[in-house]
Short mmCIF file of C-alpha atoms in Angstrom, two decimals:
data_model
loop_
_atom_site.label_atom_id
_atom_site.label_comp_id
_atom_site.label_asym_id
_atom_site.label_seq_id
_atom_site.Cartn_x
_atom_site.Cartn_y
_atom_site.Cartn_z
CA MET G 1 0.00 0.00 0.00
CA LYS G 2 1.10 3.54 -0.61
CA TYR G 3 -1.72 5.03 1.44
CA VAL G 4 -2.60 7.62 -1.22
CA ASP G 5 -3.41 6.07 -4.62
CA GLU G 6 -5.62 3.37 -3.17
CA TYR G 7 -7.86 6.02 -1.64
CA ARG G 8 -8.47 7.68 -5.02
CA ARG G 9 -9.86 4.77 -7.05
CA GLU G 10 -12.75 5.90 -9.21
CA GLU G 11 -14.86 2.75 -8.92
CA ASP G 12 -14.62 2.71 -5.13
CA ALA G 13 -15.64 6.37 -5.07
CA GLN G 14 -18.67 5.57 -7.22
CA ARG G 15 -19.56 2.72 -4.86
CA PHE G 16 -19.58 5.06 -1.87
CA LEU G 17 -21.63 7.61 -3.78
CA ALA G 18 -24.20 4.92 -4.55
CA LEU G 19 -24.30 3.87 -0.89
CA ILE G 20 -24.85 7.48 0.16
CA ARG G 21 -27.55 8.00 -2.45
CA ASP G 22 -29.36 4.87 -1.29
CA ARG G 23 -29.24 5.91 2.33
CA VAL G 24 -30.33 9.53 2.20
CA THR G 25 -34.04 10.27 2.56
CA ARG G 26 -34.11 13.98 3.46
CA PRO G 27 -31.94 17.11 3.37
CA TRP G 28 -28.91 17.30 5.63
CA THR G 29 -26.26 19.98 6.14
CA LEU G 30 -22.75 18.76 6.89
CA MET G 31 -19.67 20.84 7.63
CA GLU G 32 -16.06 19.81 7.12
CA ILE G 33 -13.68 21.71 9.35
CA CYS G 34 -10.32 21.32 7.67
CA GLY G 35 -9.20 23.33 4.66
CA GLY G 36 -7.30 20.33 3.32
CA GLN G 37 -10.60 18.44 3.23
CA THR G 38 -12.34 21.38 1.51
CA HIS G 39 -9.75 21.25 -1.23
CA THR G 40 -10.14 17.51 -1.83
CA LEU G 41 -13.92 17.86 -1.96
CA VAL G 42 -13.83 20.66 -4.49
CA LYS G 43 -10.85 19.42 -6.51
CA PHE G 44 -12.30 15.95 -7.06
CA GLY G 45 -15.79 17.36 -7.55
CA ILE G 46 -17.18 15.31 -4.68
CA ASP G 47 -19.39 18.17 -3.52
CA ARG G 48 -21.06 18.21 -6.94
CA MET G 49 -21.47 14.41 -7.16
CA LEU G 50 -23.29 14.03 -3.85
CA PRO G 51 -27.09 13.73 -3.92
CA GLU G 52 -28.88 17.08 -3.81
CA GLU G 53 -30.18 16.44 -0.34
CA ILE G 54 -26.68 16.73 1.07
CA SER G 55 -25.42 20.24 1.57
CA LEU G 56 -21.74 20.58 2.35
CA VAL G 57 -20.69 23.80 4.00
CA HIS G 58 -17.07 24.67 4.59
CA GLY G 59 -15.85 25.55 8.07
CA PRO G 60 -13.07 27.78 9.43
CA GLY G 61 -10.46 25.07 8.98
CA CYS G 62 -7.85 27.21 7.37
CA PRO G 63 -5.57 28.64 10.07
CA VAL G 64 -4.07 31.08 7.58
CA CYS G 65 -7.57 32.38 6.80
CA VAL G 66 -8.47 32.95 10.45
CA THR G 67 -5.21 34.67 11.42
CA PRO G 68 -6.40 38.10 12.60
CA LEU G 69 -5.52 41.17 10.61
CA GLU G 70 -3.53 42.65 13.50
CA MET G 71 -1.35 39.55 13.62
CA ILE G 72 -0.41 40.07 9.97
CA ASP G 73 0.35 43.71 10.77
CA ARG G 74 2.54 42.61 13.68
CA ALA G 75 4.40 40.19 11.41
CA VAL G 76 4.92 42.91 8.83
CA ALA G 77 6.22 45.28 11.52
CA ILE G 78 8.73 42.73 12.85
CA ALA G 79 9.84 41.57 9.40
CA GLY G 80 10.63 45.13 8.40
CA ARG G 81 13.15 45.62 11.22
CA PRO G 82 16.82 45.60 10.23
CA GLY G 83 18.73 42.52 11.35
CA VAL G 84 15.63 40.33 11.52
CA ILE G 85 15.31 37.13 9.48
CA PHE G 86 11.56 36.56 9.39
CA THR G 87 10.60 32.96 8.63
CA SER G 88 7.22 31.56 7.80
CA PHE G 89 5.31 28.86 5.93
CA GLY G 90 4.76 29.92 2.33
CA ASP G 91 1.02 30.58 2.62
CA MET G 92 1.39 33.52 4.94
CA LEU G 93 3.45 35.65 2.60
CA ARG G 94 0.56 36.95 0.52
CA VAL G 95 -2.13 37.30 3.15
CA PRO G 96 -3.15 40.95 3.07
CA GLY G 97 -2.55 43.04 6.17
CA SER G 98 -3.91 46.57 6.68
CA GLU G 99 -1.25 48.19 4.50
CA SER G 100 1.01 45.47 3.19
CA ASP G 101 1.84 41.78 3.24
CA LEU G 102 5.04 39.88 4.02
CA LEU G 103 5.89 39.54 0.34
CA GLY G 104 5.73 43.31 0.11
CA VAL G 105 8.22 43.56 2.98
CA LYS G 106 10.50 41.16 1.12
CA ALA G 107 10.19 43.19 -2.07
CA ARG G 108 11.29 46.26 -0.13
CA GLY G 109 14.44 44.51 1.07
CA GLY G 110 13.27 42.72 4.23
CA ASP G 111 14.79 39.29 4.90
CA VAL G 112 11.67 37.14 4.71
CA ARG G 113 12.23 33.42 4.12
CA ILE G 114 9.95 30.46 3.60
CA VAL G 115 10.73 27.40 5.69
CA TYR G 116 9.28 23.89 5.57
CA SER G 117 9.61 23.15 9.28
CA PRO G 118 9.90 25.35 12.39
CA LEU G 119 13.13 23.45 13.18
CA ASP G 120 14.62 25.04 10.05
CA ALA G 121 14.13 28.42 11.72
CA VAL G 122 15.97 27.21 14.82
CA THR G 123 18.84 26.02 12.62
CA LEU G 124 18.93 29.45 10.95
CA ALA G 125 19.23 31.06 14.37
CA GLN G 126 22.13 28.76 15.27
CA ARG G 127 23.94 29.57 12.02
CA ASN G 128 23.34 33.34 12.17
CA PRO G 129 24.18 34.37 15.75
CA ASP G 130 24.38 38.05 14.76
CA ARG G 131 20.85 38.11 13.36
CA GLU G 132 17.47 37.79 15.08
CA VAL G 133 15.38 34.95 13.71
CA VAL G 134 11.61 35.02 14.14
CA PHE G 135 9.23 32.21 13.17
CA PHE G 136 5.57 32.94 12.39
CA ALA G 137 3.74 30.09 14.10
CA VAL G 138 0.31 29.83 12.54
CA GLY G 139 -1.72 26.67 12.71
CA PHE G 140 -4.20 24.41 14.39
CA GLU G 141 -3.34 21.70 16.89
CA THR G 142 -1.70 19.73 14.08
CA THR G 143 1.22 22.14 13.95
CA ALA G 144 1.49 22.89 17.68
CA PRO G 145 3.77 19.90 18.46
CA ALA G 146 6.28 21.01 15.81
CA ASN G 147 6.23 24.58 17.11
CA ALA G 148 6.51 23.39 20.70
CA MET G 149 9.58 21.35 19.78
CA ALA G 150 11.17 24.39 18.11
CA VAL G 151 10.69 26.52 21.24
CA TRP G 152 11.91 23.67 23.43
CA ARG G 153 15.05 23.10 21.33
CA ALA G 154 15.85 26.80 21.16
CA HIS G 155 15.46 27.00 24.93
CA GLN G 156 17.66 23.92 25.50
CA LEU G 157 20.33 25.29 23.19
CA GLY G 158 20.27 28.60 25.03
CA LEU G 159 19.62 30.52 21.82
CA GLU G 160 19.12 34.20 22.50
CA ASN G 161 18.39 35.21 18.92
CA PHE G 162 15.31 33.07 18.26
CA SER G 163 11.67 33.91 18.94
CA MET G 164 8.26 32.84 17.77
CA LEU G 165 5.21 34.93 16.81
CA VAL G 166 2.37 32.65 17.85
CA SER G 167 -1.08 32.64 16.30
CA HIS G 168 -2.33 29.17 17.13
CA VAL G 169 -6.02 28.29 17.06
CA LEU G 170 -7.93 25.33 18.50
CA VAL G 171 -10.74 23.45 16.77
CA PRO G 172 -13.22 22.41 19.50
CA PRO G 173 -14.01 26.00 20.63
CA ALA G 174 -14.65 26.95 17.00
CA MET G 175 -17.02 24.00 16.58
CA GLU G 176 -18.83 25.04 19.75
CA ALA G 177 -19.08 28.63 18.51
CA ILE G 178 -20.63 27.38 15.27
CA LEU G 179 -23.02 24.95 16.96
CA GLY G 180 -24.05 27.50 19.57
CA ALA G 181 -24.82 30.29 17.08
CA PRO G 182 -28.56 31.03 16.76
CA ASP G 183 -28.40 30.80 12.95
CA ASN G 184 -26.54 27.49 12.91
CA ARG G 185 -27.58 25.10 10.15
CA VAL G 186 -24.87 22.47 10.61
CA GLN G 187 -26.27 19.06 11.56
CA ALA G 188 -23.10 16.96 11.41
CA PHE G 189 -19.35 17.52 11.28
CA LEU G 190 -16.49 15.88 9.47
CA ALA G 191 -13.75 16.45 12.02
CA ALA G 192 -10.20 17.22 10.90
CA GLY G 193 -8.20 14.01 10.68
CA HIS G 194 -4.73 15.37 11.41
CA VAL G 195 -5.83 17.64 14.24
CA CYS G 196 -7.29 14.48 15.77
CA ALA G 197 -4.14 12.46 15.05
CA VAL G 198 -2.44 14.82 17.51
CA MET G 199 -5.23 15.59 20.00
CA GLY G 200 -7.38 12.49 19.74
CA TYR G 201 -11.13 12.92 19.61
CA TRP G 202 -12.17 12.50 23.22
CA GLU G 203 -12.66 16.31 23.41
CA TYR G 204 -15.45 16.14 20.85
CA GLU G 205 -17.57 13.62 22.74
CA PRO G 206 -19.11 16.12 25.19
CA LEU G 207 -19.81 18.52 22.30
CA ALA G 208 -21.53 15.80 20.28
CA GLU G 209 -23.63 14.93 23.35
CA LYS G 210 -24.51 18.50 24.22
CA TYR G 211 -25.65 19.47 20.72
CA GLU G 212 -26.77 15.98 19.65
CA VAL G 213 -24.76 15.98 16.45
CA PRO G 214 -22.81 13.23 14.71
CA MET G 215 -19.10 13.94 14.30
CA VAL G 216 -16.95 11.73 12.12
CA VAL G 217 -13.16 11.99 12.30
CA THR G 218 -12.27 11.93 8.62
CA GLY G 219 -9.13 11.68 6.49
CA PHE G 220 -8.16 13.67 3.43
CA GLU G 221 -8.26 11.40 0.41
CA PRO G 222 -11.44 11.15 -1.71
CA LEU G 223 -12.42 7.74 -0.31
CA ASP G 224 -11.86 8.98 3.23
CA LEU G 225 -14.22 11.89 2.69
CA LEU G 226 -16.83 9.75 0.96
CA GLN G 227 -16.73 7.17 3.73
CA GLY G 228 -16.86 9.93 6.36
CA ILE G 229 -19.91 11.45 4.67
CA HIS G 230 -21.52 8.01 4.42
CA MET G 231 -20.94 7.38 8.13
CA ALA G 232 -22.37 10.81 9.03
CA VAL G 233 -25.43 10.29 6.82
CA GLU G 234 -26.04 6.87 8.40
CA MET G 235 -26.02 8.42 11.85
CA LEU G 236 -28.24 11.31 10.78
CA GLU G 237 -30.77 9.00 9.11
CA GLU G 238 -30.86 6.80 12.21
CA GLY G 239 -31.17 9.73 14.59
CA ARG G 240 -27.91 8.82 16.37
CA TRP G 241 -25.20 11.21 17.57
CA GLY G 242 -21.70 10.89 18.97
CA VAL G 243 -18.18 10.62 17.58
CA ALA G 244 -17.12 8.00 15.02
CA ASN G 245 -13.65 7.48 13.57
CA GLN G 246 -13.29 7.01 9.81
CA TYR G 247 -9.55 7.78 9.87
CA ALA G 248 -8.65 4.95 12.23
CA ARG G 249 -5.44 4.18 10.33
CA ALA G 250 -3.92 7.39 11.71
CA VAL G 251 -6.10 8.42 14.64
CA GLU G 252 -6.67 6.96 18.08
CA ARG G 253 -9.16 8.29 20.61
CA GLU G 254 -6.43 9.51 23.00
CA GLY G 255 -4.28 11.01 20.24
CA ASN G 256 -0.52 11.40 20.36
CA GLN G 257 0.56 11.54 24.02
CA PRO G 258 4.20 12.73 23.67
CA ALA G 259 3.01 15.49 21.33
CA GLN G 260 0.28 16.65 23.71
CA GLU G 261 2.72 16.64 26.60
CA LEU G 262 5.25 18.93 24.96
CA VAL G 263 2.53 21.24 23.65
CA GLY G 264 1.23 21.53 27.22
CA ARG G 265 4.70 22.32 28.57
CA VAL G 266 5.44 25.08 26.09
CA PHE G 267 2.00 26.59 25.43
CA GLU G 268 -1.07 27.48 27.43
CA VAL G 269 -4.65 28.09 26.30
CA SER G 270 -5.66 31.71 25.72
CA ASP G 271 -8.48 33.72 24.20
CA ARG G 272 -7.97 34.30 20.49
CA MET G 273 -9.31 36.56 17.74
CA TRP G 274 -10.43 34.72 14.59
CA ARG G 275 -10.37 36.84 11.44
CA GLY G 276 -13.89 37.34 10.18
CA ILE G 277 -15.43 35.73 13.28
CA GLY G 278 -14.26 37.73 16.26
CA GLU G 279 -12.94 36.63 19.61
CA ILE G 280 -13.60 33.06 20.72
CA PRO G 281 -12.64 32.45 24.38
CA THR G 282 -10.02 29.81 25.18
CA SER G 283 -9.60 29.09 21.48
CA GLY G 284 -5.89 29.75 21.06
CA LEU G 285 -2.46 28.99 22.40
CA ARG G 286 0.23 31.31 23.66
CA ILE G 287 3.76 30.72 24.91
CA ARG G 288 3.97 30.09 28.67
CA ASP G 289 5.69 32.63 30.92
CA GLU G 290 8.60 30.26 31.45
CA PHE G 291 9.53 30.74 27.77
CA ARG G 292 8.68 34.45 27.47
CA ALA G 293 12.12 35.26 26.17
CA LEU G 294 11.17 33.30 23.06
CA ASP G 295 7.87 35.12 22.52
CA ALA G 296 8.16 37.59 19.65
CA LEU G 297 5.10 39.52 20.86
CA GLU G 298 7.06 40.44 24.01
CA ARG G 299 10.45 40.87 22.39
CA TYR G 300 9.29 43.31 19.73
CA GLY G 301 6.59 45.06 21.74
CA VAL G 302 3.91 44.50 19.08
CA ALA G 303 1.22 43.11 21.37
CA GLY G 304 -0.62 46.42 21.26
CA VAL G 305 -1.04 46.53 17.47
CA THR G 306 -4.74 46.45 16.53
CA ALA G 307 -6.53 46.66 13.18
CA GLU G 308 -9.97 47.13 11.61
CA GLU G 309 -11.34 44.59 9.13
CA PRO G 310 -12.36 45.99 5.73
CA SER G 311 -16.07 45.42 5.10
CA GLU G 312 -16.00 44.18 1.51
CA CYS G 313 -14.58 40.73 2.19
CA ILE G 314 -17.22 38.25 3.44
CA ALA G 315 -14.64 35.78 4.70
CA GLY G 316 -16.32 35.66 8.11
CA SER G 317 -19.60 34.35 6.68
CA ILE G 318 -17.73 31.85 4.53
CA LEU G 319 -15.67 30.58 7.46
CA ARG G 320 -18.83 30.00 9.49
CA GLY G 321 -20.48 28.11 6.63
CA LEU G 322 -23.20 30.74 6.11
CA CYS G 323 -22.12 31.69 2.60
CA LYS G 324 -20.21 30.07 -0.21
CA PRO G 325 -17.33 31.86 -1.98
CA SER G 326 -19.52 32.15 -5.08
CA ASP G 327 -21.96 34.29 -3.04
CA CYS G 328 -19.36 37.04 -2.73
CA THR G 329 -19.75 39.94 -5.16
CA ALA G 330 -15.97 40.36 -5.34
CA PHE G 331 -15.27 36.68 -6.02
CA GLY G 332 -13.27 36.16 -9.20
CA THR G 333 -13.46 39.83 -10.13
CA LYS G 334 -11.89 42.16 -7.59
CA CYS G 335 -10.75 39.24 -5.48
CA THR G 336 -8.53 36.64 -7.14
CA PRO G 337 -5.45 34.72 -6.00
CA GLU G 338 -3.27 37.41 -7.58
CA THR G 339 -5.21 40.28 -5.95
CA PRO G 340 -6.74 38.79 -2.80
CA LEU G 341 -9.03 40.84 -0.57
CA GLY G 342 -8.97 38.29 2.20
CA ALA G 343 -7.11 35.25 3.42
CA PRO G 344 -9.39 32.45 2.09
CA MET G 345 -8.39 33.43 -1.45
CA VAL G 346 -4.69 33.25 -0.65
CA SER G 347 -4.26 30.16 1.40
CA SER G 348 -3.78 26.75 -0.18
CA GLU G 349 -6.51 25.60 2.19
CA GLY G 350 -8.88 28.51 1.77
CA ALA G 351 -12.40 27.85 0.51
CA CYS G 352 -12.28 30.79 -1.94
CA ALA G 353 -9.03 29.58 -3.48
CA ALA G 354 -10.48 26.07 -3.80
CA TYR G 355 -13.55 27.34 -5.62
CA TYR G 356 -11.46 29.61 -7.85
CA HIS G 357 -9.04 26.89 -8.91
CA TYR G 358 -11.31 23.90 -9.20
CA ALA G 359 -14.90 25.06 -9.56
CA GLY G 360 -14.50 27.95 -12.02
CA THR G 361 -15.81 31.47 -11.37
CA MET Y 1 -1.73 23.62 7.21
CA CYS Y 2 -3.20 20.26 8.13
CA LEU Y 3 -1.41 18.74 5.20
CA GLY Y 4 0.00 15.45 6.39
CA VAL Y 5 1.63 13.12 3.91
CA PRO Y 6 2.14 9.37 4.40
CA GLY Y 7 5.72 8.18 4.04
CA ARG Y 8 7.76 5.05 4.74
CA VAL Y 9 10.54 5.19 7.33
CA VAL Y 10 13.76 4.07 5.63
CA GLU Y 11 16.29 4.96 8.31
CA ILE Y 12 16.34 6.00 11.97
CA HIS Y 13 19.19 7.89 13.65
CA GLU Y 14 19.78 10.38 16.38
CA SER Y 15 20.64 13.96 15.48
CA PRO Y 16 23.85 15.45 16.92
CA ILE Y 17 21.67 17.16 19.56
CA GLY Y 18 20.04 13.92 20.71
CA MET Y 19 16.71 14.21 18.90
CA PRO Y 20 15.32 11.06 17.24
CA MET Y 21 15.34 11.68 13.51
CA GLY Y 22 14.74 9.56 10.47
CA ARG Y 23 14.73 9.53 6.73
CA VAL Y 24 11.23 9.03 5.35
CA SER Y 25 10.46 8.12 1.76
CA PHE Y 26 7.55 9.68 -0.12
CA SER Y 27 7.34 7.65 -3.33
CA GLY Y 28 11.10 7.67 -3.69
CA ILE Y 29 11.85 11.19 -2.47
CA THR Y 30 13.40 11.02 0.99
CA LYS Y 31 13.30 13.77 3.57
CA GLU Y 32 14.69 14.23 7.03
CA VAL Y 33 11.87 13.94 9.55
CA CYS Y 34 11.76 14.35 13.32
CA LEU Y 35 10.50 11.14 14.97
CA ALA Y 36 10.27 12.46 18.52
CA TYR Y 37 6.49 12.03 18.52
CA THR Y 38 6.51 8.47 17.16
CA PRO Y 39 9.19 7.01 19.44
CA ASP Y 40 8.31 3.37 18.82
CA VAL Y 41 8.28 3.51 15.03
CA GLU Y 42 10.50 1.06 13.16
CA VAL Y 43 12.08 1.00 9.72
CA ASP Y 44 9.60 0.07 6.95
CA GLU Y 45 6.63 1.30 8.97
CA TRP Y 46 4.59 4.22 7.66
CA VAL Y 47 4.01 7.58 9.30
CA VAL Y 48 1.99 10.73 8.60
CA VAL Y 49 4.41 13.65 8.25
CA HIS Y 50 3.47 17.27 8.86
CA VAL Y 51 5.98 20.16 8.62
CA GLY Y 52 8.94 17.87 9.10
CA PHE Y 53 7.49 15.85 12.01
CA ALA Y 54 5.94 12.39 12.13
CA ILE Y 55 2.67 12.98 14.01
CA SER Y 56 1.21 9.51 13.78
CA LYS Y 57 2.09 5.96 12.82
CA ILE Y 58 -0.16 4.42 10.18
CA ASP Y 59 -1.91 1.23 11.27
CA GLU Y 60 -1.83 -1.08 8.27
CA ASP Y 61 -4.72 -3.25 9.42
CA GLU Y 62 -6.96 -0.23 9.93
CA ALA Y 63 -5.87 1.09 6.54
CA HIS Y 64 -7.45 -1.89 4.83
CA ARG Y 65 -10.82 -1.42 6.55
CA VAL Y 66 -12.14 1.07 3.98
CA PHE Y 67 -11.63 -1.61 1.32
CA ASP Y 68 -12.88 -4.47 3.51
CA PHE Y 69 -16.10 -2.51 3.99
CA LEU Y 70 -16.51 -1.98 0.25
CA GLU Y 71 -15.82 -5.65 -0.41
CA GLU Y 72 -18.47 -6.61 2.10
CA MET Y 73 -20.92 -4.31 0.34
CA ASN Y 74 -19.99 -5.90 -2.99
CA GLU Y 75 -20.53 -9.40 -1.62
CA LEU Y 76 -23.94 -8.48 -0.28
CA ASP Y 77 -24.74 -7.11 -3.73
CA GLU Y 78 -23.90 -10.47 -5.34
CA ILE Y 79 -26.63 -12.26 -3.40
CA HIS Y 80 -29.13 -9.48 -4.14
CA ILE Y 81 -31.82 -10.54 -6.60
CA PRO Y 82 -32.46 -7.69 -9.03
CA GLN Y 83 -35.96 -6.20 -8.73
CA PRO Y 84 -37.83 -4.43 -11.54
CA GLU Y 85 -37.52 -0.64 -11.53
CA LEU Y 86 -40.26 0.88 -9.39
CA THR Y 87 -41.97 3.89 -10.94
CA VAL Y 88 -44.57 4.35 -8.21
CA PRO Y 89 -43.47 7.26 -6.01
CA ASP Y 90 -43.30 6.63 -2.26
CA ALA Y 91 -43.41 2.85 -2.69
CA PRO Y 92 -41.31 1.10 -0.03
CA PRO Y 93 -37.95 -0.20 -1.27
CA PRO Y 94 -38.07 -3.87 -2.33
CA PRO Y 95 -36.71 -6.28 0.36
CA GLY Y 96 -33.05 -7.10 -0.28
CA SER Y 97 -32.48 -3.92 -2.29
CA PRO Y 98 -29.64 -1.54 -1.34
CA ALA Y 99 -32.09 0.99 0.07
CA ALA Y 100 -33.60 -1.56 2.45
CA ARG Y 101 -30.28 -3.05 3.42
CA ARG Y 102 -28.47 -1.44 6.38
CA SER Y 103 -24.71 -1.36 6.62
CA PRO Y 104 -23.56 -3.57 9.52
CA ASP Y 105 -20.19 -1.97 10.12
CA ALA Y 106 -20.06 1.79 9.75
CA GLY Y 107 -21.34 4.50 12.09
CA GLY Y 108 -20.76 3.40 15.66
CA THR Y 109 -19.48 5.61 18.45
CA SER Y 110 -15.99 4.16 18.59
#
């Protein structure tokens, strides 16, 4: 097995579609949380092949998309300082801030570099003792263990020229915010497979109970999504709720213990602003006091930077599953991947980018 | 950002600073991956890699379950006796048809 190709076989996909079609008897609204899942659904046309009764709405599962405007402004401010090497995952470079983006800083001579892993940023700090290296830590729980390890290593090595600008977000509080909203239409969730590989899915059980919704931990390949949808539809049709695990080859209920331990040692839960949604309590992570010296917010005094969201971009409604990208008047015209108005058009996991690339305008 | 790619562990070593590292192959392309979070992984086993870290070991038996389920569905189909197409709306599905049959395996709470 190669664990990728097998999960893309056309005839198996058709089989699952037939099973879903046979099972569904009335309209249901499902939400997938993770941007990677959104992309698979749109790229392989799964959303268009499902029976009409099934409505798939896309959730705020793109950490780049939900990074608040002021955090981009803080990154731009730090990256523009002389002597700083500002490192980031590639996605973040073109997310628009209030005045500029990181790519703009680079174009004006700032040392902005794309890295594959946060450990690469630590290595850069070791090799450039006369420069200050900052890593822009954006992500869900999936990425927190990697970022925790980077902070831990830098601390162990006694590096004084490394810091991290943290903008981590957590999934369960976002799901609760969606389920608890008065205009909520979501009746079942496809939970993010790799977030759950790290955190497990025991945290979702009380949520599923409280709101009486099925939640299916789902992978990222077409067959994973189709099976996840089939499992959710089964539960909906039978009036059952709770958490089921489609992605059992990579996810256990308790998740990855060593990863959770280090994340807990380096980070603590905090309130967090979500771009387009607003503040969700206890929905983010910040660096613990013990490691303050490695917190870029402290080091560069940018914690006070605030920003106003422009009104034209409807990213907030899209991220909460209330609108589709095609509902936006700027979609494909004023707002394109080359000239994005908001983050979901920039990010490789953004719903707007997915629609633009795979579903036409 | 949740992009995790399956790869096969081809080598395990310790980095000069004592961190468990490995070389993981993704269809022939190998990359250096931190194995600190999958401490019991062995060579030739598969892991899900995210931003240079193995975050989970892939369970081969579980991996086959998607296909076992489909095979089971196919087998049930073979003993199904085809019924004539119903054109009456709201008629109950014929016994033994896919619509009447319930899947035995999927959709539990574990």
